[in-house]
Amino acid sequence: MRRPVRIAVTGAAGAISNNLLFKIASGEMFGKDQPVILQLIEMPDRMEALRGLAMELEDCAYPLLHTITLHDNVEDGFDNVHYALLIGARPRGPGMERSDLLESNAEIFTRQGQALNNHANRDVKVLVVGNPANTNALIASRNAPKLSPSQFTALTRLDHNRAKGILANHTGANPRNISRVVIWGNHSTTQFPDLHQATVLDEPVMEQIDERWYREVFIPKIQTRGGEIIAARGVSSAASAAQAVVDHMHDWMLGTQPGEIVSMGILSDGSYGIEKGIFYSFPVRCDYGRYQIVRGLDISDWSREMMKVTEAELLEEKAAVNHLLPPETEASH
Ligand code: LMR
């Protein structure tokens, strides 16, 4: 049996976490032979709800669940963690855009970046889920000068999975047989869900769907799915977000299937002409806890324009919080 890994979760009594923790404890994220220690973090006035959730986890008697600790502050909660899932953020209500949340979340993610820097394991791997996820990841990573920015990622796997699920329903294929979908850019309405290299049972998707359906129905559907769910449920997606967190971390640590591509929000290194210094969703492959951008994909002029629109939004978000970011250090490159 392996040694247990320490996983911190913020917003731990919230709706996403309510779905997520049971999956982690049952081994869905890191495999059926990997024990886990859950370091659960909530706001002080949510600790009672968190205690209730911890009781439920205990009552499942999961063989892989080594220990649960509860914390009302990130400094204690991040102590020695190998993984940090940053879910807690000021939530978006009906009619609100993510940009409305930039400033209030900047404060939260500044403190979390500093706490990771000072308390987490040196190899900690961080996934930012709370919106605006890409820019929150930027803020957290810039506040953690002792860590490499490559240790920080933002969740666009939810969009990636949505693209597969919706395409599967449209084509009648099983999602398992759909490969090489790519989400470019921001986890927002400007993202570019790209099917140009996607395949269904190894045949190009674009030859099996109507181009007009792709541009006029599919793309806006993926871009606005989060808002559509909020409008329908009155609250954000929770179970599908939890599944995406599991998939993101699973693939990051245990590797992508051969030939498969997944989408992750990571610090741009200038690939595909995307400006450095923003967290942008790229096509990646993972192996042994590392991810690499898949290079050399064919990008048409139309696709390039779509990629630039979402890049522009991320540059605007960065400009809006720039005054709150500490100066860049050696390690931030
Ligand atoms: C989603 O994509 O479902 C969420 O990110 C929406 C939101 O803003 O909470």
PDB file of C-alpha atoms and ligand atoms in Angstrom, residues 92 98 131 158 162 187 226 230 236-237, ligand 1:
ATOM      1  CA  ARG A  92     -21.788  33.916  -9.255  1.00  0.00           C
ATOM      2  CA  ARG A  98     -17.425  36.471 -13.974  1.00  0.00           C
ATOM      3  CA  ASN A 131     -14.336  31.578 -10.806  1.00  0.00           C
ATOM      4  CA  LEU A 158     -15.756  20.886 -17.330  1.00  0.00           C
ATOM      5  CA  ARG A 162     -19.425  19.224 -21.877  1.00  0.00           C
ATOM      6  CA  HIS A 187     -13.419  29.299 -18.621  1.00  0.00           C
ATOM      7  CA  GLY A 226     -22.602  27.284 -17.028  1.00  0.00           C
ATOM      8  CA  ILE A 230     -27.485  28.499 -13.124  1.00  0.00           C
ATOM      9  CA  SER A 236     -24.035  26.573 -10.291  1.00  0.00           C
ATOM     10  CA  SER A 237     -23.211  23.184 -11.696  1.00  0.00           C
TER      11      SER A 237
HETATM   12  C1  LMR B   1     -19.934  26.435 -14.896  1.00  0.00           C
HETATM   13  O1  LMR B   1     -19.275  26.503 -15.940  1.00  0.00           O
HETATM   14  O2  LMR B   1     -20.869  25.644 -14.728  1.00  0.00           O
HETATM   15  C2  LMR B   1     -19.612  27.382 -13.781  1.00  0.00           C
HETATM   16  O3  LMR B   1     -18.289  27.815 -13.897  1.00  0.00           O
HETATM   17  C3  LMR B   1     -20.559  28.530 -13.836  1.00  0.00           C
HETATM   18  C4  LMR B   1     -20.316  29.514 -12.715  1.00  0.00           C
HETATM   19  O4  LMR B   1     -20.028  30.666 -13.012  1.00  0.00           O
HETATM   20  O5  LMR B   1     -20.406  29.141 -11.545  1.00  0.00           O
END
